[in-house]
């Protein structure tokens, strides 16, 4: 998986260089090449970030970092594909933006809860509650980032093409919360099944 992560990091860096240094007429009208190029570099950094901060001391911690990077690769790649044009699937009736908000919250709630619990040997309850709180706050932060980005970089991230900002933000937060709740329920159900299987194996 680390090879895949390195490959995706390289692709983000190449995309960032092309977007920033390329001519404006190379890209569709709805692109903001400079901003998208910057975000490509940021995405590459975010995939590498967990290994920059945490240094594994054993195989278990190595696997934890691998899972975190896997989640980052998946989510950031899907977000990048949306920015490159898949968000326009709404014209065909598929709300790609809603799908991404749900998936992001779902994936990161599960990964953060498991990673935090395993790395810091925290209780299951503390890990899940902390994951829910942090992912929700990250979702709120993202909505603020979209609003600020529209002002500073003249993007149209907030709302739908810069319109219906309040309504879209409201639904984004609802979908984020739904992803967090579904992920938390999944963690609880999976834990109970693990406990049952473990108890049966001892019998």
Coordinates of C-alpha atoms in Angstrom, one line a residue:
X1 CA 0.0 0.0 0.0
X2 CA 2.9 2.3 0.6
X3 CA 3.9 2.1 -3.0
X4 CA 0.4 3.1 -4.0
X5 CA 0.5 6.0 -1.6
X6 CA 3.8 7.2 -3.1
X7 CA 2.4 6.9 -6.6
X8 CA -0.6 9.0 -5.7
X9 CA 1.6 11.6 -4.0
X10 CA 3.7 11.8 -7.2
X11 CA 0.5 12.1 -9.3
X12 CA -0.8 15.0 -7.1
X13 CA 2.6 16.7 -7.4
X14 CA 2.6 16.4 -11.2
X15 CA -1.0 17.6 -11.4
X16 CA -0.1 20.6 -9.2
X17 CA 2.8 21.5 -11.4
X18 CA 0.7 21.2 -14.6
X19 CA -2.2 23.2 -13.1
X20 CA -0.1 26.0 -11.8
X21 CA 2.4 26.3 -14.7
X22 CA 0.0 25.4 -17.6
X23 CA -1.8 27.9 -19.8
X24 CA -5.3 28.9 -18.8
X25 CA -6.8 27.8 -22.2
X26 CA -5.6 24.2 -21.5
X27 CA -8.3 23.8 -18.9
X28 CA -12.2 23.9 -18.9
X29 CA -13.9 27.1 -18.0
X30 CA -15.0 25.9 -14.6
X31 CA -11.4 25.2 -13.5
X32 CA -9.5 27.5 -11.2
X33 CA -6.0 26.1 -12.2
X34 CA -3.9 28.0 -9.6
X35 CA -6.1 27.1 -6.7
X36 CA -6.5 23.5 -7.8
X37 CA -2.8 23.2 -8.3
X38 CA -2.2 24.5 -4.7
X39 CA -4.8 22.0 -3.4
X40 CA -3.0 19.2 -5.3
X41 CA 0.2 20.0 -3.4
X42 CA -1.7 20.2 -0.2
X43 CA -3.3 16.7 -0.9
X44 CA 0.2 15.2 -1.5
X45 CA 1.4 16.7 1.8
X46 CA -1.7 15.4 3.7
X47 CA -1.1 11.8 2.5
X48 CA 2.5 12.0 3.7
X49 CA 1.7 13.9 6.9
X50 CA 0.8 11.0 9.3
X51 CA 4.3 9.5 8.7
X52 CA 5.9 12.9 9.3
X53 CA 4.3 13.2 12.7
X54 CA 4.1 9.6 14.0
X55 CA 7.1 7.2 13.9
X56 CA 6.1 3.6 14.2
X57 CA 8.0 1.5 16.8
X58 CA 6.5 -1.9 15.8
X59 CA 4.6 -3.8 13.1
X60 CA 1.2 -2.9 14.6
X61 CA 1.9 0.8 14.5
X62 CA 3.2 0.4 10.9
X63 CA -0.1 -1.1 10.0
X64 CA -2.0 1.7 11.7
X65 CA -0.2 4.3 9.7
X66 CA -0.8 2.3 6.5
X67 CA -4.6 2.3 7.2
X68 CA -4.6 6.0 7.8
X69 CA -2.7 6.7 4.6
X70 CA -5.0 4.3 2.7
X71 CA -8.0 6.3 3.9
X72 CA -6.3 9.6 3.0
X73 CA -5.4 8.3 -0.5
X74 CA -9.0 7.2 -1.1
X75 CA -10.7 10.3 0.2
X76 CA -8.4 12.8 -1.4
X77 CA -8.4 11.0 -4.7
X78 CA -12.2 11.0 -4.8
X79 CA -12.3 14.7 -3.8
X80 CA -9.8 15.4 -6.6
X81 CA -11.9 13.6 -9.2
X82 CA -14.9 15.6 -8.0
X83 CA -13.0 18.9 -8.5
X84 CA -11.8 17.8 -11.9
X85 CA -15.4 17.4 -13.1
X86 CA -17.2 14.5 -11.5
X87 CA -19.2 17.0 -9.3
X88 CA -21.2 17.7 -12.5
X89 CA -22.8 14.3 -12.2
X90 CA -25.6 16.2 -10.4
X91 CA -26.8 17.0 -13.9
X92 CA -27.5 13.3 -14.4
X93 CA -29.2 13.1 -11.0
X94 CA -26.3 11.8 -9.0
X95 CA -25.2 14.1 -6.1
X96 CA -21.5 13.4 -6.1
X97 CA -20.9 16.2 -3.6
X98 CA -23.3 14.6 -1.1
X99 CA -21.8 11.2 -1.8
X100 CA -18.3 12.5 -1.0
X101 CA -19.4 14.3 2.2
X102 CA -21.0 11.0 3.5
X103 CA -18.0 8.9 2.5
X104 CA -15.4 11.2 3.9
X105 CA -17.1 11.3 7.3
X106 CA -17.8 7.6 7.3
X107 CA -14.2 6.5 6.4
X108 CA -12.4 9.0 8.6
X109 CA -14.6 8.3 11.6
X110 CA -13.8 4.6 11.4
X111 CA -10.1 5.0 10.6
X112 CA -9.6 7.7 13.3
X113 CA -11.4 5.7 16.0
X114 CA -9.5 2.5 15.3
X115 CA -6.1 4.3 14.8
X116 CA -6.4 6.3 18.0
X117 CA -7.6 3.4 20.1
X118 CA -4.8 1.1 18.8
X119 CA -2.0 3.7 18.9
X120 CA -2.7 5.2 22.3
X121 CA -4.4 2.1 23.8
X122 CA -7.5 4.1 24.5
X123 CA -10.9 2.6 25.4
X124 CA -13.3 1.9 22.6
X125 CA -15.8 4.4 23.9
X126 CA -13.3 7.2 24.2
X127 CA -11.9 6.5 20.7
X128 CA -15.4 6.5 19.0
X129 CA -16.6 9.7 20.8
X130 CA -13.4 11.5 20.1
X131 CA -13.5 10.4 16.4
X132 CA -17.1 11.6 16.1
X133 CA -16.3 15.0 17.7
X134 CA -13.2 15.6 15.6
X135 CA -14.6 14.5 12.3
X136 CA -17.7 16.7 12.9
X137 CA -15.5 19.7 13.7
X138 CA -13.4 19.0 10.6
X139 CA -16.6 19.0 8.6
X140 CA -17.6 22.4 10.0
X141 CA -14.0 23.7 9.3
X142 CA -14.3 22.5 5.7
X143 CA -17.5 24.5 5.2
X144 CA -15.7 27.6 6.6
X145 CA -12.8 26.9 4.3
X146 CA -15.1 26.8 1.3
X147 CA -16.6 30.1 2.2
X148 CA -13.2 31.8 2.8
X149 CA -11.8 30.2 -0.4
X150 CA -14.6 31.7 -2.4
X151 CA -13.7 35.2 -1.0
X152 CA -9.9 34.9 -1.3
X153 CA -9.5 32.8 -4.5
X154 CA -12.8 33.6 -6.3
X155 CA -13.8 29.9 -6.3
X156 CA -17.3 28.7 -6.2
X157 CA -16.9 25.9 -3.6
X158 CA -19.6 27.0 -1.2
X159 CA -23.1 26.3 -2.3
X160 CA -23.9 25.4 -5.9
X161 CA -21.8 27.6 -8.2
X162 CA -21.6 30.1 -5.3
X163 CA -25.4 30.2 -4.9
X164 CA -27.7 28.6 -2.2
X165 CA -24.8 28.7 0.2
X166 CA -26.8 28.5 3.4
X167 CA -29.0 25.6 2.1
X168 CA -26.1 23.6 0.7
X169 CA -24.0 24.1 3.9
X170 CA -26.9 22.9 6.0
X171 CA -27.2 19.7 3.9
X172 CA -23.5 19.1 3.8
X173 CA -23.4 19.2 7.6
X174 CA -26.4 16.9 7.8
X175 CA -24.8 14.4 5.4
X176 CA -21.5 14.7 7.3
X177 CA -23.3 13.9 10.6
X178 CA -25.1 10.9 8.9
X179 CA -21.7 9.5 7.8
X180 CA -20.4 9.9 11.3
X181 CA -23.4 8.2 12.9
X182 CA -23.4 5.3 10.4
X183 CA -19.7 4.8 11.0
X184 CA -20.1 4.8 14.7
X185 CA -23.0 2.3 14.6
X186 CA -20.9 0.1 12.3
X187 CA -18.0 0.2 14.8
X188 CA -20.3 -0.8 17.6
X189 CA -21.9 -3.7 15.6
X190 CA -18.6 -5.0 14.4
X191 CA -17.1 -4.9 17.9
X192 CA -20.1 -6.9 19.3
X193 CA -19.7 -9.5 16.5
X194 CA -16.0 -9.7 17.3
X195 CA -16.8 -10.3 21.0
X196 CA -19.3 -13.0 20.2
X197 CA -16.8 -14.8 17.8
X198 CA -14.1 -14.5 20.4
X199 CA -16.2 -16.0 23.2
X200 CA -17.5 -18.8 21.0
X201 CA -13.9 -19.7 20.0
X202 CA -12.9 -20.0 23.6
X203 CA -15.8 -22.4 24.3

